[in-house]
PDB file of C-alpha atoms in Angstrom:
ATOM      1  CA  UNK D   1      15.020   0.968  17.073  1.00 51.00           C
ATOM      2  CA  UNK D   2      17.720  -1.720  15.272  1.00 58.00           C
ATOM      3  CA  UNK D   3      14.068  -2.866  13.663  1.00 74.00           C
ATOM      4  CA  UNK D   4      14.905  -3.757   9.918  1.00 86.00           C
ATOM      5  CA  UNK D   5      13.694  -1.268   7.530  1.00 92.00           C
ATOM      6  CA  UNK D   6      10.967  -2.258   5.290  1.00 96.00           C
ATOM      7  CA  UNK D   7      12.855  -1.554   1.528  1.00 97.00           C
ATOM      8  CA  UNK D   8      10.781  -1.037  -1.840  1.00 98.00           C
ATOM      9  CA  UNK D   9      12.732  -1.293  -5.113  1.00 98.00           C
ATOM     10  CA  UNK D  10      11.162   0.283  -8.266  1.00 98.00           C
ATOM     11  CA  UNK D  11      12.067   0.021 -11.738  1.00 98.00           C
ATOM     12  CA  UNK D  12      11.090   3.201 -14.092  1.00 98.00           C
ATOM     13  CA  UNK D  13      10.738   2.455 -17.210  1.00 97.00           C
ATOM     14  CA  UNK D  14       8.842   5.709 -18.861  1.00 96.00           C
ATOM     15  CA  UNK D  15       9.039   8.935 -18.854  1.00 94.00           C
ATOM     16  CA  UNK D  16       5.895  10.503 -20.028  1.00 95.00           C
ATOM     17  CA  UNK D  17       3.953  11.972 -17.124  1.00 95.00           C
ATOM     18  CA  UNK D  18       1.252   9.445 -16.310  1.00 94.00           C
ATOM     19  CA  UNK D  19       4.603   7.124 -16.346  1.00 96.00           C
ATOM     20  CA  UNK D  20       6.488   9.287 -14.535  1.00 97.00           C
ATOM     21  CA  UNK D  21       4.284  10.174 -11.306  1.00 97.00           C
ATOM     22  CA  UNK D  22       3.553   6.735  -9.644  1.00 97.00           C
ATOM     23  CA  UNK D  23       7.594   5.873  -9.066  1.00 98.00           C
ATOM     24  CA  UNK D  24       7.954   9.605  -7.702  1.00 97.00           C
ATOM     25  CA  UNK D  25       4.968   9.493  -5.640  1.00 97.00           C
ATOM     26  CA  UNK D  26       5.645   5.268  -4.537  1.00 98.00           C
ATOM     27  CA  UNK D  27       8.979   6.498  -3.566  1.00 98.00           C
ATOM     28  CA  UNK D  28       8.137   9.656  -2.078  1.00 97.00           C
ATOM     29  CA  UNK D  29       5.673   8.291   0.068  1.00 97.00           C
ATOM     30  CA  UNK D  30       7.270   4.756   1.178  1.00 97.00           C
ATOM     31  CA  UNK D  31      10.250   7.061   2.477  1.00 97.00           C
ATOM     32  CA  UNK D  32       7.457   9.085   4.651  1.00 96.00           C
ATOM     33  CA  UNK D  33       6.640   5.195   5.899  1.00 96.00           C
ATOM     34  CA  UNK D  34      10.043   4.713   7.112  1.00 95.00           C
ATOM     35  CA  UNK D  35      10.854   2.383   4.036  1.00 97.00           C
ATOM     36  CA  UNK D  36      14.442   1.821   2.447  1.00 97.00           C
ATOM     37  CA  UNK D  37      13.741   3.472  -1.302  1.00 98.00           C
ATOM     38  CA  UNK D  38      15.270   2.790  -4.547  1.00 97.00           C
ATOM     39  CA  UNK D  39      14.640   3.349  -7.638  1.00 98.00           C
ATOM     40  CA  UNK D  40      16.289   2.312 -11.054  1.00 97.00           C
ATOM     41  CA  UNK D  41      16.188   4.438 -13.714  1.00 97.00           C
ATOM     42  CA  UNK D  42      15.886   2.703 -17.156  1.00 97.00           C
ATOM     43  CA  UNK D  43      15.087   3.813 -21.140  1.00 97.00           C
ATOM     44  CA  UNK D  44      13.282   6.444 -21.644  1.00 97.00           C
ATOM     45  CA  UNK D  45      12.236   6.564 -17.320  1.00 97.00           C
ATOM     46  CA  UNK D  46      15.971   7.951 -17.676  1.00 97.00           C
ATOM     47  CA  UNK D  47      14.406  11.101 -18.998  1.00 97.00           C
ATOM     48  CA  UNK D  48      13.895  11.419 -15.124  1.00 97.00           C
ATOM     49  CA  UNK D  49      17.092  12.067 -14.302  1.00 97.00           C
ATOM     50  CA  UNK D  50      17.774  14.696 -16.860  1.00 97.00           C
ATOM     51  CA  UNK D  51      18.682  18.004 -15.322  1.00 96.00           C
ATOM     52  CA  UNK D  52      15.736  20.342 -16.159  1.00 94.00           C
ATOM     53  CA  UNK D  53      13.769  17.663 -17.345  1.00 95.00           C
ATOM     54  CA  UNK D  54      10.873  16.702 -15.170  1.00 94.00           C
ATOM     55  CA  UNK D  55       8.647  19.400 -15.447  1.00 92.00           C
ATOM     56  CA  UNK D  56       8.835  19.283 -19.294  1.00 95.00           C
ATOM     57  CA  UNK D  57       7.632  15.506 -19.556  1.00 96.00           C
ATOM     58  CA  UNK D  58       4.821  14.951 -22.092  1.00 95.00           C
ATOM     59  CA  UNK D  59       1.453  13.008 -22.706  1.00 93.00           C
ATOM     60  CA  UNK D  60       0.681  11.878 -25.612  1.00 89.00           C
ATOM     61  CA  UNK D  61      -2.792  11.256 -26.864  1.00 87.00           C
ATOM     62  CA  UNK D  62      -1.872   8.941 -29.483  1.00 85.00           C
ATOM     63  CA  UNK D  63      -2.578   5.137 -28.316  1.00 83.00           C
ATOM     64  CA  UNK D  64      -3.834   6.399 -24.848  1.00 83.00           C
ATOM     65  CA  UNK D  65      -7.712   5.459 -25.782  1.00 84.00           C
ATOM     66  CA  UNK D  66      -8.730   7.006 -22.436  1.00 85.00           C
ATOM     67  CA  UNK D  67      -7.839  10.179 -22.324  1.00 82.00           C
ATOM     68  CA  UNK D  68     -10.613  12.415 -21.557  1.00 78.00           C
ATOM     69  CA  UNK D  69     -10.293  14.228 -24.860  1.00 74.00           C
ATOM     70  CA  UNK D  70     -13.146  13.892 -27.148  1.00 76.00           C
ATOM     71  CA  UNK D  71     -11.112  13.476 -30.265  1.00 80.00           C
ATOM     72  CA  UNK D  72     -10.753  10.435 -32.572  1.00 85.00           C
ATOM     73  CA  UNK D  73      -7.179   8.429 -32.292  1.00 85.00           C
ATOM     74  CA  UNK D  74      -6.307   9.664 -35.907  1.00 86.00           C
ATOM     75  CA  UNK D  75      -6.007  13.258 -34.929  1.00 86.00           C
ATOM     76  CA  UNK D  76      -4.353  12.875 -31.437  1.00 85.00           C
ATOM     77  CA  UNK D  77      -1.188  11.736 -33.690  1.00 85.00           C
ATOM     78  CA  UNK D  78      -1.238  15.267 -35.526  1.00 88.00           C
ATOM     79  CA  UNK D  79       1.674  18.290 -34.888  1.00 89.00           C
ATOM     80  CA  UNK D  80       0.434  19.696 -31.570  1.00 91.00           C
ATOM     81  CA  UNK D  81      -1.795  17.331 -30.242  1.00 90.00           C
ATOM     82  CA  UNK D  82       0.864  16.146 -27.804  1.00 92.00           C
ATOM     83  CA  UNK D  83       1.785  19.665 -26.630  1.00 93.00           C
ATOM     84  CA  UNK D  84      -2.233  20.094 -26.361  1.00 91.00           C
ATOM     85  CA  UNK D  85      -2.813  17.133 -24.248  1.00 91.00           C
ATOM     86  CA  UNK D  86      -0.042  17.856 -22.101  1.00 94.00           C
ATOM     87  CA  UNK D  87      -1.400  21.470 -21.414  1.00 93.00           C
ATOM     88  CA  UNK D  88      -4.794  19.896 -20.364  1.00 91.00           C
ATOM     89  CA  UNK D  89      -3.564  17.185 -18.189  1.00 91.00           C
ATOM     90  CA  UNK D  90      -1.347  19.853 -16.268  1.00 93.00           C
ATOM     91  CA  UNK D  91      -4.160  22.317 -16.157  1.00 93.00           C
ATOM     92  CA  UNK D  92      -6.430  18.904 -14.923  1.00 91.00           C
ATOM     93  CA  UNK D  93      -3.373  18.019 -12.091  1.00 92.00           C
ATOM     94  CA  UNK D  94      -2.963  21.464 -11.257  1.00 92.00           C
ATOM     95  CA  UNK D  95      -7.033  21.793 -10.725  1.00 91.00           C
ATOM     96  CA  UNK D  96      -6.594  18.684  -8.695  1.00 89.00           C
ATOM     97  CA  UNK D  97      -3.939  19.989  -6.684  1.00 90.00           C
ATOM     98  CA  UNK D  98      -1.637  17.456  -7.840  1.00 93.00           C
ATOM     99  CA  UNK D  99       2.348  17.974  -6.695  1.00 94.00           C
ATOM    100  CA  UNK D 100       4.442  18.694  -9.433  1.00 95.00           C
ATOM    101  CA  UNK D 101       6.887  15.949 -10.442  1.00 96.00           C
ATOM    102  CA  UNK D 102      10.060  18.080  -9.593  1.00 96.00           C
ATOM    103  CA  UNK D 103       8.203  18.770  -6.153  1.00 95.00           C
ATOM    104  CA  UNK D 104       8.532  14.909  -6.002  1.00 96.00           C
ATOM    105  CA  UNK D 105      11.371  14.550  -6.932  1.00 97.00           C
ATOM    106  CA  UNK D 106      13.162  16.586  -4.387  1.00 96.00           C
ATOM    107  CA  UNK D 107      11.113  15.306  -1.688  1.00 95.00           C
ATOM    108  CA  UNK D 108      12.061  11.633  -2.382  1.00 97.00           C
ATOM    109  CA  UNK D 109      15.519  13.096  -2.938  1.00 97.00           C
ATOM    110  CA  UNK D 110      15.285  14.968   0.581  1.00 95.00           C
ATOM    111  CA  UNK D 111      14.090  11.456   2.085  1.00 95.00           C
ATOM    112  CA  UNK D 112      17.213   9.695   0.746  1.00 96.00           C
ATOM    113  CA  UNK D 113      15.302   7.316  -1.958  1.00 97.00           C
ATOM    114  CA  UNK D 114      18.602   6.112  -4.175  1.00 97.00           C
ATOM    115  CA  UNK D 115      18.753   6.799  -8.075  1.00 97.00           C
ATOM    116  CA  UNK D 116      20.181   4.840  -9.922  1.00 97.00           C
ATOM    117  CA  UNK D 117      20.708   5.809 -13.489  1.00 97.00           C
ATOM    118  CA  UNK D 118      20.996   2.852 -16.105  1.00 96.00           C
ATOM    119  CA  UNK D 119      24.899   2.657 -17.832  1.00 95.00           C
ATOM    120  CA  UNK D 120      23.626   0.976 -20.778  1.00 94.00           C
ATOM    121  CA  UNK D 121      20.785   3.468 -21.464  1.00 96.00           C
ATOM    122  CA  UNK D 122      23.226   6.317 -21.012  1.00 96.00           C
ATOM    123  CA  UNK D 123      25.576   4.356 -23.429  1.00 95.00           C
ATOM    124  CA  UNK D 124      22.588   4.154 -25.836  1.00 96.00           C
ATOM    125  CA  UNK D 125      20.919   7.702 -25.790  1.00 95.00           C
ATOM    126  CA  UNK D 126      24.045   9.238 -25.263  1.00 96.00           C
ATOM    127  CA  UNK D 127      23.870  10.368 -22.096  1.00 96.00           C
ATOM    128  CA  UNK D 128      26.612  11.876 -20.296  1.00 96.00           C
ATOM    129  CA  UNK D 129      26.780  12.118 -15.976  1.00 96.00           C
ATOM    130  CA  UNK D 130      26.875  15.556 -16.784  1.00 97.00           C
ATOM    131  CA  UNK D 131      23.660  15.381 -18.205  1.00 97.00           C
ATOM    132  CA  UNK D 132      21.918  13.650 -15.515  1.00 97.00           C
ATOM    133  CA  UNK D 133      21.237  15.147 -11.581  1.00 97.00           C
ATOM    134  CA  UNK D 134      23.837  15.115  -9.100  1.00 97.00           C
ATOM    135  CA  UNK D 135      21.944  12.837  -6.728  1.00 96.00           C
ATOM    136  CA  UNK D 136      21.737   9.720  -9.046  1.00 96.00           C
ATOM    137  CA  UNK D 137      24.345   7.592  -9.076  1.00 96.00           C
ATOM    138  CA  UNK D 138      25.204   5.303 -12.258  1.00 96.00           C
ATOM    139  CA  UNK D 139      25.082   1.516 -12.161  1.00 95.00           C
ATOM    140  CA  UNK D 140      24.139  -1.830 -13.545  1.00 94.00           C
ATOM    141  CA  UNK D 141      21.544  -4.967 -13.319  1.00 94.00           C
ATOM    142  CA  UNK D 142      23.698  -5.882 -10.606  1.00 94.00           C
ATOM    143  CA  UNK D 143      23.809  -2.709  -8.605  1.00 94.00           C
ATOM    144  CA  UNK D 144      19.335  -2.940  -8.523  1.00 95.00           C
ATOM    145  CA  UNK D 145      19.481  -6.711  -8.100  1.00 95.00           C
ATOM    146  CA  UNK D 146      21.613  -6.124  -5.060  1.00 94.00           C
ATOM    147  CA  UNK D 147      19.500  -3.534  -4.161  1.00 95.00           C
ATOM    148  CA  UNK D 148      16.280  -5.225  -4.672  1.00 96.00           C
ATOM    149  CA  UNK D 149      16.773  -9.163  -3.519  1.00 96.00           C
ATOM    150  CA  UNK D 150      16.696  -7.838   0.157  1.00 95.00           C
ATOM    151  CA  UNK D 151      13.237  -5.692  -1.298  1.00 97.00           C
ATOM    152  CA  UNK D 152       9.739  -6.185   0.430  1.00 97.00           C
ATOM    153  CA  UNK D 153       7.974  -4.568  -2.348  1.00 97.00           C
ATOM    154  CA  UNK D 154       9.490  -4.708  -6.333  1.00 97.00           C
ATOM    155  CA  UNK D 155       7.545  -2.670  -8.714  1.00 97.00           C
ATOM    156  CA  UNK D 156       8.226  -2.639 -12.493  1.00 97.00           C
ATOM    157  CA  UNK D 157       6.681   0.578 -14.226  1.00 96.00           C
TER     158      UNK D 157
ATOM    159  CA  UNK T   1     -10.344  13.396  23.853  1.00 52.00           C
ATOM    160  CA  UNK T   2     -10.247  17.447  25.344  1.00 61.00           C
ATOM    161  CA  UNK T   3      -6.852  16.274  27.644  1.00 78.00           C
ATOM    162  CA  UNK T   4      -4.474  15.733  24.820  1.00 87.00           C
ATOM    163  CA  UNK T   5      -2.137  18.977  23.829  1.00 93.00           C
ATOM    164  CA  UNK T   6      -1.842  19.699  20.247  1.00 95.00           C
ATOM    165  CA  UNK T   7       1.643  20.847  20.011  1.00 95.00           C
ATOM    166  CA  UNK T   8       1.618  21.033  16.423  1.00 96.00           C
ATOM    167  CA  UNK T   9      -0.564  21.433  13.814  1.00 97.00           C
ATOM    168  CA  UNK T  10      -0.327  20.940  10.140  1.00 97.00           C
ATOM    169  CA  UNK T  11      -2.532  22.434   7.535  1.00 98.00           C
ATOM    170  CA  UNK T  12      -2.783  19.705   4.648  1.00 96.00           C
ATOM    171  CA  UNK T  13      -6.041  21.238   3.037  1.00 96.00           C
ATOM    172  CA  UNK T  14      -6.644  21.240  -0.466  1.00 94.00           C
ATOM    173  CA  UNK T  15      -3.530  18.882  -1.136  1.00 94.00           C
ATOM    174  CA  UNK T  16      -4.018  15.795  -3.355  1.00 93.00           C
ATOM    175  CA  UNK T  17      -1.898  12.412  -2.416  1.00 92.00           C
ATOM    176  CA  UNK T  18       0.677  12.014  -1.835  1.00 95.00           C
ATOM    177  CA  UNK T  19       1.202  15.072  -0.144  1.00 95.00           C
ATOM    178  CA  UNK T  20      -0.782  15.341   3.082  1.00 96.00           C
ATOM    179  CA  UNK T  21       1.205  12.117   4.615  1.00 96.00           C
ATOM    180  CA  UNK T  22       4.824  13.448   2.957  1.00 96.00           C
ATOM    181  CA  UNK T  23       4.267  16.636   5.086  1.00 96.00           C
ATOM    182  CA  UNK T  24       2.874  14.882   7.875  1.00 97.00           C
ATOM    183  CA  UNK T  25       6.186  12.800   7.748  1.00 96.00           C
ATOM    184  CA  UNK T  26       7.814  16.155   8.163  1.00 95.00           C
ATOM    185  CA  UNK T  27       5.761  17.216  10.864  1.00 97.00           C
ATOM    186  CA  UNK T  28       6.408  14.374  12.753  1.00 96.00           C
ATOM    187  CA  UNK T  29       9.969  14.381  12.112  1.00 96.00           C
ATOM    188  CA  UNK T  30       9.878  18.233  14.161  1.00 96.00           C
ATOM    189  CA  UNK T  31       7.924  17.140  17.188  1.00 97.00           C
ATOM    190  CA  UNK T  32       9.342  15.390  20.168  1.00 97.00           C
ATOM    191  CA  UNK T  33       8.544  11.583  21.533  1.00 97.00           C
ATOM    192  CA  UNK T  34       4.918  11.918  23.591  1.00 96.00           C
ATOM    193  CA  UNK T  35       3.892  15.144  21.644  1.00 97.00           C
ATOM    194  CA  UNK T  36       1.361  15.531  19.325  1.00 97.00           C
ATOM    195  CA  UNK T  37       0.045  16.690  16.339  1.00 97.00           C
ATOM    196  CA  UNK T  38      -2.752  17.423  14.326  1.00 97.00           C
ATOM    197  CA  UNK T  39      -3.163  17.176  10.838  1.00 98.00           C
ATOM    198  CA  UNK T  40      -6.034  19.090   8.767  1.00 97.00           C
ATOM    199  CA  UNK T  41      -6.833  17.739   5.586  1.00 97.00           C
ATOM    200  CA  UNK T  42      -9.690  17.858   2.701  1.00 96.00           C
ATOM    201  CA  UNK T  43      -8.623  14.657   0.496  1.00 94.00           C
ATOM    202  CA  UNK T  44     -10.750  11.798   1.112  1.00 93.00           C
ATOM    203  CA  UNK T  45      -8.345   8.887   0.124  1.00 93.00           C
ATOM    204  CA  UNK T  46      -6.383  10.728   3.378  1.00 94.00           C
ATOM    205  CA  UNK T  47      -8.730   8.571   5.725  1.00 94.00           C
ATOM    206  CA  UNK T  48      -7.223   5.246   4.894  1.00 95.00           C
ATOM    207  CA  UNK T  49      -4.286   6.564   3.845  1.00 96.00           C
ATOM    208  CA  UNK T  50      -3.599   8.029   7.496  1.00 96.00           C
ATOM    209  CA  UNK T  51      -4.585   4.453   8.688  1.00 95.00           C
ATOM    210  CA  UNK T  52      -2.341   3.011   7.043  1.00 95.00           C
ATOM    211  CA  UNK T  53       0.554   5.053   7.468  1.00 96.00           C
ATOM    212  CA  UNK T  54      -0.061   5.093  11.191  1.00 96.00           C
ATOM    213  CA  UNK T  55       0.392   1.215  11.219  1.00 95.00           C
ATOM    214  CA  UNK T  56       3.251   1.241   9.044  1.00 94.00           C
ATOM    215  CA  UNK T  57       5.223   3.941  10.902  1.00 95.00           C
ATOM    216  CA  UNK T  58       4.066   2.691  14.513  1.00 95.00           C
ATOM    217  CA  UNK T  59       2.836   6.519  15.094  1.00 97.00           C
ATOM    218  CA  UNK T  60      -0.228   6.142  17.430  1.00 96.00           C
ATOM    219  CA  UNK T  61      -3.394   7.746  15.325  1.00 96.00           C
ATOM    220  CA  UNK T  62      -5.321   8.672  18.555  1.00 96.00           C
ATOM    221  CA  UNK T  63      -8.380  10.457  16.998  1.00 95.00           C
ATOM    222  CA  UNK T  64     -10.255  11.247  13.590  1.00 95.00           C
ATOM    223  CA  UNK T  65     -12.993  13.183  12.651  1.00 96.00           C
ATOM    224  CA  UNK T  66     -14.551  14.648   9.409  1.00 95.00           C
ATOM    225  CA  UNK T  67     -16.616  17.648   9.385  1.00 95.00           C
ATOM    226  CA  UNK T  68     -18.819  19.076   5.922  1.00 94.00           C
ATOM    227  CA  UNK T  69     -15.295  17.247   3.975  1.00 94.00           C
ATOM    228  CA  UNK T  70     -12.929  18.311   6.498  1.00 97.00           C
ATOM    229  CA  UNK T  71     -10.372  15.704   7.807  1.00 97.00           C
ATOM    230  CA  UNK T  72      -8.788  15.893  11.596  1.00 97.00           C
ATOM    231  CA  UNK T  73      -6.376  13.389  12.552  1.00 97.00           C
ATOM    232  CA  UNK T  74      -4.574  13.931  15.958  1.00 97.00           C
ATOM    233  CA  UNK T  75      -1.337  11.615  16.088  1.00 97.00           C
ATOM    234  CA  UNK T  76       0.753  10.848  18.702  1.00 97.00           C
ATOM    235  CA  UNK T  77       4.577  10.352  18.248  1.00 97.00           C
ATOM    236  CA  UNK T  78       5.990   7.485  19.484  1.00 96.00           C
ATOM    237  CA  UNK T  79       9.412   7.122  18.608  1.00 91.00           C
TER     238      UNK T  79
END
């Protein structure tokens, strides 16, 4: 059993929820395949590691010319279109039977994927470690590099 | 296949992916080397997706079946 791990390293990059599931579900699920996880947490995929955060991710309709919302791309930038298309893509998920992020999250957290939380960004939006989930830790380029030259699989979302 | 002994079986119905193999993972995790378990699942991306995660984990997939959009994998654990 000294077989090398397999390791996937993922970049996240967004934090809306059709940006946020494929890392969380990537991760989750390379873990279940005996893979080495990690993933690095940058811009607005930071969101991510916000305490209370996941679950409160958006979608917006603006820009996103296939959501399946009847409505021209004019209104979908209106007050409340956001909040709307968010309700009907978690009422689609849940109707799909689709694991909540959060449920992700701790799985992939359970498997012992690393976070790693972006300095810079934090130095940018004004983040403090506070802010963020105890089970991230904070680092650099150099810290994912490290991470990721010995990587199988590198994914950039 | 009537000789092998389920000793555990997981109920993965009406989960979408990734779920069925992250519990399976789990299941797996709580049975001992030689044992076996059997996973019941409704999504159909499961079929390939048990494939694959058989070959990737080295976890012997020793049967599968579908019945009216039912899923049955039996795996056995081999390490």
């Amino acid at each position: 059993m000294t077989e090398k791990k397999k390791r996937l390293a993922i970049i996240a990059s967004k934090a809306d929820i059709p940006g946020a599931y494929p890392p969380l579900i990537l991760a989750s699920t390379a873990a279940a395949m005996d893979y080495e996880v990690g993933i690095f947490f940058t811009f607005f995929g930071l969101n991510m590691l916000k305490k209370n955060k996941l679950n409160k991710l958006k979608v917006t309709p603006a820009g996103e010319t296939a959501m399946p919302m009847p409505i021209p791309q004019i209104v979908g930038m209106l007050p409340g279109m956001t909040g709307m298309a968010t309700m009907m893509m978690k009422s689609w998920m849940k109707g799909a039977n689709v694991a909540k992020l959060q449920e992700l999250m701790d799985l992939s957290v359970e498997a012992g994927v690393q976070l790693i939380a972006c300095q810079m960004t934090m130095d940018v939006m004004n983040f403090k470690r506070k802010d963020l989930i105890d089970e991230c830790i904070v680092g650099g380029a150099a810290t994912f590099l490290e991470f990721a030259s010995e990587a199988d699989v590198t994914l950039y979302i | 296949m009537s000789d092998i002994k389920i000793n555990k079986t997981l109920d993965a119905k009406n989960l979408s992916c990734p779920l069925p193999i992250l519990k399976t993972k789990k299941a797996i995790d709580s049975i001992a080397i030689g044992e076996y378990l059997e996973v019941i699942a409704t999504d159909p991306g499961s079929v390939t997706d048990f494939d694959a995660w058989s070959r990737s984990t080295g976890h012997e997939l020793v049967e599968q079946s579908e019945d009216g959009g039912v899923y049955k994998f039996v795996i056995k654990k081999t390490k």
